[in-house]
Amino acid sequence: MAEFLTDIKTIRERAKTEIDKGPVTDAYGADLERVIQICNEALATEIVCVLRYKRHYFTATGIHAEAVAGEFLEHAQEEQNHADMLAERIVQLGGEPDFNPDTLATRAHAEYAGSLDLVEMIKEDLVAERVAIMSYTEIIQWIGDGDPTTKRVFETILAQEEEHADDLRGLLERLPEELKKLDEPPAGT
């Protein structure tokens, strides 16, 4: 086991210097400006996902719409929580969360899509979840051990994005068969 690197007196003195940096100390090992930029891109991604899910929630129609719309609403609320987590972390790191609507879509990794077909809505959301999963996995690997707290934020979000993708995949697997049955003529005709 490695010896503790710094005596407590030195740690106390270092903590008193640059007190305005809050939780960011000399021990911070990542590129702070780039981490804040990446968090703002992820924030934009989450906001776009909230907006897409909300649109899908309100515009879903058809016999299966109620159950699927409920899933859209749940995902929208969870995506909003992700956005809040990222904004909070950006502030902790001394940055400013970028909520500018003029640049939101260009900064987001996921796209906003506007289908009115229920199956297409599910596919659009699944693609967006897969984009987030790939992006956040790469971000986690890039951060490494340089910023364990931000890494954990992304790991928490990633786990829920994977759950969303699984939910949507399950809907796609079930829904088309049910929709096909609606198109069949009634028995005995």
PDB file of C-alpha atoms in Angstrom:
ATOM      1  CA  MET A   1       0.000   0.000   0.000  1.00  0.00           C
ATOM      2  CA  ALA A   2       1.302   3.425  -0.922  1.00  0.00           C
ATOM      3  CA  GLU A   3       2.141   5.853   1.819  1.00  0.00           C
ATOM      4  CA  PHE A   4      -0.215   8.800   2.269  1.00  0.00           C
ATOM      5  CA  LEU A   5       1.220  11.488   0.007  1.00  0.00           C
ATOM      6  CA  THR A   6       0.702  14.637   2.063  1.00  0.00           C
ATOM      7  CA  ASP A   7       0.708  15.370   5.758  1.00  0.00           C
ATOM      8  CA  ILE A   8      -2.495  16.816   7.175  1.00  0.00           C
ATOM      9  CA  LYS A   9      -0.919  20.178   8.010  1.00  0.00           C
ATOM     10  CA  THR A  10       0.015  20.679   4.350  1.00  0.00           C
ATOM     11  CA  ILE A  11      -3.476  19.612   3.230  1.00  0.00           C
ATOM     12  CA  ARG A  12      -5.027  22.157   5.602  1.00  0.00           C
ATOM     13  CA  GLU A  13      -2.805  24.952   4.279  1.00  0.00           C
ATOM     14  CA  ARG A  14      -3.592  24.050   0.651  1.00  0.00           C
ATOM     15  CA  ALA A  15      -7.325  24.003   1.438  1.00  0.00           C
ATOM     16  CA  LYS A  16      -7.093  27.619   2.623  1.00  0.00           C
ATOM     17  CA  THR A  17      -5.536  28.839  -0.611  1.00  0.00           C
ATOM     18  CA  GLU A  18      -7.776  29.460  -3.613  1.00  0.00           C
ATOM     19  CA  ILE A  19     -10.837  28.957  -1.412  1.00  0.00           C
ATOM     20  CA  ASP A  20     -12.996  30.527  -4.141  1.00  0.00           C
ATOM     21  CA  LYS A  21     -12.553  27.373  -6.270  1.00  0.00           C
ATOM     22  CA  GLY A  22     -14.840  25.398  -3.973  1.00  0.00           C
ATOM     23  CA  PRO A  23     -14.452  21.660  -4.602  1.00  0.00           C
ATOM     24  CA  VAL A  24     -11.806  22.056  -7.341  1.00  0.00           C
ATOM     25  CA  THR A  25      -8.413  21.604  -5.700  1.00  0.00           C
ATOM     26  CA  ASP A  26      -4.864  20.906  -6.860  1.00  0.00           C
ATOM     27  CA  ALA A  27      -5.772  17.221  -6.714  1.00  0.00           C
ATOM     28  CA  TYR A  28      -8.254  17.682  -9.591  1.00  0.00           C
ATOM     29  CA  GLY A  29      -6.753  15.695 -12.428  1.00  0.00           C
ATOM     30  CA  ALA A  30      -8.884  16.438 -15.493  1.00  0.00           C
ATOM     31  CA  ASP A  31      -8.990  19.257 -18.046  1.00  0.00           C
ATOM     32  CA  LEU A  32     -11.480  21.435 -16.153  1.00  0.00           C
ATOM     33  CA  GLU A  33     -12.536  23.634 -19.079  1.00  0.00           C
ATOM     34  CA  ARG A  34     -13.071  20.609 -21.344  1.00  0.00           C
ATOM     35  CA  VAL A  35     -15.034  18.763 -18.634  1.00  0.00           C
ATOM     36  CA  ILE A  36     -17.344  21.772 -18.245  1.00  0.00           C
ATOM     37  CA  GLN A  37     -17.767  21.942 -22.040  1.00  0.00           C
ATOM     38  CA  ILE A  38     -18.589  18.218 -22.222  1.00  0.00           C
ATOM     39  CA  CYS A  39     -21.044  18.547 -19.335  1.00  0.00           C
ATOM     40  CA  ASN A  40     -22.751  21.413 -21.174  1.00  0.00           C
ATOM     41  CA  GLU A  41     -23.007  19.281 -24.324  1.00  0.00           C
ATOM     42  CA  ALA A  42     -24.546  16.491 -22.254  1.00  0.00           C
ATOM     43  CA  LEU A  43     -26.875  19.046 -20.630  1.00  0.00           C
ATOM     44  CA  ALA A  44     -28.042  20.103 -24.100  1.00  0.00           C
ATOM     45  CA  THR A  45     -28.506  16.445 -25.028  1.00  0.00           C
ATOM     46  CA  GLU A  46     -30.675  15.820 -21.988  1.00  0.00           C
ATOM     47  CA  ILE A  47     -32.802  18.922 -22.593  1.00  0.00           C
ATOM     48  CA  VAL A  48     -33.399  17.924 -26.210  1.00  0.00           C
ATOM     49  CA  CYS A  49     -34.395  14.464 -24.985  1.00  0.00           C
ATOM     50  CA  VAL A  50     -36.826  15.974 -22.467  1.00  0.00           C
ATOM     51  CA  LEU A  51     -38.416  18.025 -25.227  1.00  0.00           C
ATOM     52  CA  ARG A  52     -38.662  15.078 -27.626  1.00  0.00           C
ATOM     53  CA  TYR A  53     -40.150  12.770 -24.987  1.00  0.00           C
ATOM     54  CA  LYS A  54     -42.634  15.457 -23.918  1.00  0.00           C
ATOM     55  CA  ARG A  55     -43.718  16.006 -27.507  1.00  0.00           C
ATOM     56  CA  HIS A  56     -44.135  12.285 -27.979  1.00  0.00           C
ATOM     57  CA  TYR A  57     -46.090  12.068 -24.711  1.00  0.00           C
ATOM     58  CA  PHE A  58     -48.554  14.733 -25.787  1.00  0.00           C
ATOM     59  CA  THR A  59     -48.897  13.672 -29.431  1.00  0.00           C
ATOM     60  CA  ALA A  60     -49.038   9.866 -29.111  1.00  0.00           C
ATOM     61  CA  THR A  61     -52.310   8.534 -30.482  1.00  0.00           C
ATOM     62  CA  GLY A  62     -53.846   5.178 -31.194  1.00  0.00           C
ATOM     63  CA  ILE A  63     -55.028   2.161 -29.278  1.00  0.00           C
ATOM     64  CA  HIS A  64     -51.632   1.575 -27.626  1.00  0.00           C
ATOM     65  CA  ALA A  65     -50.827   5.225 -27.068  1.00  0.00           C
ATOM     66  CA  GLU A  66     -51.776   5.422 -23.395  1.00  0.00           C
ATOM     67  CA  ALA A  67     -49.253   2.815 -22.204  1.00  0.00           C
ATOM     68  CA  VAL A  68     -46.504   4.051 -24.506  1.00  0.00           C
ATOM     69  CA  ALA A  69     -47.166   7.695 -23.638  1.00  0.00           C
ATOM     70  CA  GLY A  70     -46.815   6.806 -19.966  1.00  0.00           C
ATOM     71  CA  GLU A  71     -43.339   5.466 -20.732  1.00  0.00           C
ATOM     72  CA  PHE A  72     -42.522   8.664 -22.664  1.00  0.00           C
ATOM     73  CA  LEU A  73     -43.555  10.798 -19.685  1.00  0.00           C
ATOM     74  CA  GLU A  74     -41.531   8.735 -17.238  1.00  0.00           C
ATOM     75  CA  HIS A  75     -38.462   9.000 -19.460  1.00  0.00           C
ATOM     76  CA  ALA A  76     -38.965  12.763 -19.879  1.00  0.00           C
ATOM     77  CA  GLN A  77     -38.979  13.202 -16.097  1.00  0.00           C
ATOM     78  CA  GLU A  78     -35.831  11.104 -15.722  1.00  0.00           C
ATOM     79  CA  GLU A  79     -34.086  13.010 -18.525  1.00  0.00           C
ATOM     80  CA  GLN A  80     -34.971  16.259 -16.714  1.00  0.00           C
ATOM     81  CA  ASN A  81     -33.338  14.841 -13.588  1.00  0.00           C
ATOM     82  CA  HIS A  82     -30.209  14.071 -15.651  1.00  0.00           C
ATOM     83  CA  ALA A  83     -30.164  17.670 -16.913  1.00  0.00           C
ATOM     84  CA  ASP A  84     -30.443  18.934 -13.339  1.00  0.00           C
ATOM     85  CA  MET A  85     -27.576  16.686 -12.199  1.00  0.00           C
ATOM     86  CA  LEU A  86     -25.350  17.971 -14.994  1.00  0.00           C
ATOM     87  CA  ALA A  87     -26.226  21.636 -14.364  1.00  0.00           C
ATOM     88  CA  GLU A  88     -25.470  21.187 -10.677  1.00  0.00           C
ATOM     89  CA  ARG A  89     -22.110  19.583 -11.447  1.00  0.00           C
ATOM     90  CA  ILE A  90     -21.182  22.348 -13.899  1.00  0.00           C
ATOM     91  CA  VAL A  91     -21.808  24.939 -11.175  1.00  0.00           C
ATOM     92  CA  GLN A  92     -19.784  22.892  -8.656  1.00  0.00           C
ATOM     93  CA  LEU A  93     -16.884  22.946 -11.115  1.00  0.00           C
ATOM     94  CA  GLY A  94     -17.099  26.728 -11.369  1.00  0.00           C
ATOM     95  CA  GLY A  95     -18.773  26.796 -14.776  1.00  0.00           C
ATOM     96  CA  GLU A  96     -22.079  28.085 -16.036  1.00  0.00           C
ATOM     97  CA  PRO A  97     -24.758  25.704 -17.302  1.00  0.00           C
ATOM     98  CA  ASP A  98     -25.676  26.661 -20.860  1.00  0.00           C
ATOM     99  CA  PHE A  99     -29.455  26.685 -21.298  1.00  0.00           C
ATOM    100  CA  ASN A 100     -29.362  28.940 -24.375  1.00  0.00           C
ATOM    101  CA  PRO A 101     -32.241  27.768 -26.602  1.00  0.00           C
ATOM    102  CA  ASP A 102     -30.635  29.328 -29.698  1.00  0.00           C
ATOM    103  CA  THR A 103     -27.753  26.821 -29.637  1.00  0.00           C
ATOM    104  CA  LEU A 104     -29.364  23.902 -27.829  1.00  0.00           C
ATOM    105  CA  ALA A 105     -29.900  21.619 -30.835  1.00  0.00           C
ATOM    106  CA  THR A 106     -26.417  22.219 -32.243  1.00  0.00           C
ATOM    107  CA  ARG A 107     -24.717  21.358 -28.939  1.00  0.00           C
ATOM    108  CA  ALA A 108     -26.810  18.258 -28.248  1.00  0.00           C
ATOM    109  CA  HIS A 109     -25.560  14.835 -29.241  1.00  0.00           C
ATOM    110  CA  ALA A 110     -29.101  13.544 -29.810  1.00  0.00           C
ATOM    111  CA  GLU A 111     -31.480  14.918 -32.400  1.00  0.00           C
ATOM    112  CA  TYR A 112     -34.952  16.272 -31.941  1.00  0.00           C
ATOM    113  CA  ALA A 113     -37.382  14.350 -34.128  1.00  0.00           C
ATOM    114  CA  GLY A 114     -41.031  15.002 -34.710  1.00  0.00           C
ATOM    115  CA  SER A 115     -42.767  11.891 -35.961  1.00  0.00           C
ATOM    116  CA  LEU A 116     -46.458  11.441 -35.248  1.00  0.00           C
ATOM    117  CA  ASP A 117     -46.377   7.668 -35.822  1.00  0.00           C
ATOM    118  CA  LEU A 118     -46.220   5.771 -32.517  1.00  0.00           C
ATOM    119  CA  VAL A 119     -43.729   3.130 -33.695  1.00  0.00           C
ATOM    120  CA  GLU A 120     -41.538   5.828 -35.279  1.00  0.00           C
ATOM    121  CA  MET A 121     -41.625   7.795 -32.019  1.00  0.00           C
ATOM    122  CA  ILE A 122     -40.307   4.776 -30.144  1.00  0.00           C
ATOM    123  CA  LYS A 123     -37.583   4.278 -32.760  1.00  0.00           C
ATOM    124  CA  GLU A 124     -36.566   7.951 -32.584  1.00  0.00           C
ATOM    125  CA  ASP A 125     -36.296   7.751 -28.825  1.00  0.00           C
ATOM    126  CA  LEU A 126     -34.362   4.486 -28.960  1.00  0.00           C
ATOM    127  CA  VAL A 127     -31.857   5.966 -31.412  1.00  0.00           C
ATOM    128  CA  ALA A 128     -31.408   8.982 -29.137  1.00  0.00           C
ATOM    129  CA  GLU A 129     -30.867   6.722 -26.113  1.00  0.00           C
ATOM    130  CA  ARG A 130     -28.268   4.742 -28.046  1.00  0.00           C
ATOM    131  CA  VAL A 131     -26.484   7.976 -29.011  1.00  0.00           C
ATOM    132  CA  ALA A 132     -26.417   9.016 -25.340  1.00  0.00           C
ATOM    133  CA  ILE A 133     -25.143   5.594 -24.293  1.00  0.00           C
ATOM    134  CA  MET A 134     -22.299   5.717 -26.804  1.00  0.00           C
ATOM    135  CA  SER A 135     -21.418   9.343 -25.970  1.00  0.00           C
ATOM    136  CA  TYR A 136     -21.549   8.899 -22.207  1.00  0.00           C
ATOM    137  CA  THR A 137     -19.530   5.679 -22.320  1.00  0.00           C
ATOM    138  CA  GLU A 138     -16.826   7.515 -24.243  1.00  0.00           C
ATOM    139  CA  ILE A 139     -16.954  10.455 -21.809  1.00  0.00           C
ATOM    140  CA  ILE A 140     -16.597   8.130 -18.815  1.00  0.00           C
ATOM    141  CA  GLN A 141     -13.575   6.474 -20.394  1.00  0.00           C
ATOM    142  CA  TRP A 142     -12.058   9.861 -21.262  1.00  0.00           C
ATOM    143  CA  ILE A 143     -12.525  11.269 -17.743  1.00  0.00           C
ATOM    144  CA  GLY A 144     -10.936   8.180 -16.215  1.00  0.00           C
ATOM    145  CA  ASP A 145      -9.685   8.907 -12.722  1.00  0.00           C
ATOM    146  CA  GLY A 146      -9.175  12.638 -13.338  1.00  0.00           C
ATOM    147  CA  ASP A 147     -12.586  13.643 -11.970  1.00  0.00           C
ATOM    148  CA  PRO A 148     -14.242  10.802 -10.056  1.00  0.00           C
ATOM    149  CA  THR A 149     -17.341  12.824  -9.136  1.00  0.00           C
ATOM    150  CA  THR A 150     -18.190  13.849 -12.698  1.00  0.00           C
ATOM    151  CA  LYS A 151     -17.436  10.293 -13.795  1.00  0.00           C
ATOM    152  CA  ARG A 152     -19.989   9.003 -11.250  1.00  0.00           C
ATOM    153  CA  VAL A 153     -22.579  11.522 -12.481  1.00  0.00           C
ATOM    154  CA  PHE A 154     -22.155  10.177 -16.009  1.00  0.00           C
ATOM    155  CA  GLU A 155     -22.183   6.572 -14.780  1.00  0.00           C
ATOM    156  CA  THR A 156     -25.467   7.195 -12.967  1.00  0.00           C
ATOM    157  CA  ILE A 157     -26.997   8.799 -16.048  1.00  0.00           C
ATOM    158  CA  LEU A 158     -25.601   6.066 -18.322  1.00  0.00           C
ATOM    159  CA  ALA A 159     -27.223   3.320 -16.263  1.00  0.00           C
ATOM    160  CA  GLN A 160     -30.613   4.978 -16.638  1.00  0.00           C
ATOM    161  CA  GLU A 161     -30.100   5.614 -20.374  1.00  0.00           C
ATOM    162  CA  GLU A 162     -29.401   1.899 -20.794  1.00  0.00           C
ATOM    163  CA  GLU A 163     -32.607   1.145 -18.897  1.00  0.00           C
ATOM    164  CA  HIS A 164     -34.516   3.522 -21.201  1.00  0.00           C
ATOM    165  CA  ALA A 165     -33.080   1.821 -24.288  1.00  0.00           C
ATOM    166  CA  ASP A 166     -34.101  -1.557 -22.932  1.00  0.00           C
ATOM    167  CA  ASP A 167     -37.633  -0.297 -22.198  1.00  0.00           C
ATOM    168  CA  LEU A 168     -37.968   1.100 -25.714  1.00  0.00           C
ATOM    169  CA  ARG A 169     -36.582  -2.037 -27.317  1.00  0.00           C
ATOM    170  CA  GLY A 170     -39.158  -4.034 -25.379  1.00  0.00           C
ATOM    171  CA  LEU A 171     -41.933  -1.759 -26.629  1.00  0.00           C
ATOM    172  CA  LEU A 172     -40.761  -2.207 -30.206  1.00  0.00           C
ATOM    173  CA  GLU A 173     -40.643  -5.979 -29.824  1.00  0.00           C
ATOM    174  CA  ARG A 174     -44.216  -6.134 -28.487  1.00  0.00           C
ATOM    175  CA  LEU A 175     -45.962  -3.294 -30.250  1.00  0.00           C
ATOM    176  CA  PRO A 176     -45.598  -4.277 -33.916  1.00  0.00           C
ATOM    177  CA  GLU A 177     -47.201  -7.686 -33.367  1.00  0.00           C
ATOM    178  CA  GLU A 178     -50.118  -6.069 -31.592  1.00  0.00           C
ATOM    179  CA  LEU A 179     -50.478  -3.499 -34.360  1.00  0.00           C
ATOM    180  CA  LYS A 180     -50.438  -6.244 -36.995  1.00  0.00           C
ATOM    181  CA  LYS A 181     -53.315  -7.962 -35.222  1.00  0.00           C
ATOM    182  CA  LEU A 182     -55.355  -4.780 -35.516  1.00  0.00           C
ATOM    183  CA  ASP A 183     -54.987  -4.904 -39.302  1.00  0.00           C
ATOM    184  CA  GLU A 184     -56.263  -8.504 -39.579  1.00  0.00           C
ATOM    185  CA  PRO A 185     -59.927  -8.976 -40.511  1.00  0.00           C
ATOM    186  CA  PRO A 186     -62.108 -10.320 -37.693  1.00  0.00           C
ATOM    187  CA  ALA A 187     -62.457 -14.106 -37.579  1.00  0.00           C
ATOM    188  CA  GLY A 188     -65.359 -15.536 -39.592  1.00  0.00           C
ATOM    189  CA  THR A 189     -65.543 -12.770 -42.199  1.00  0.00           C
TER     190      THR A 189
END
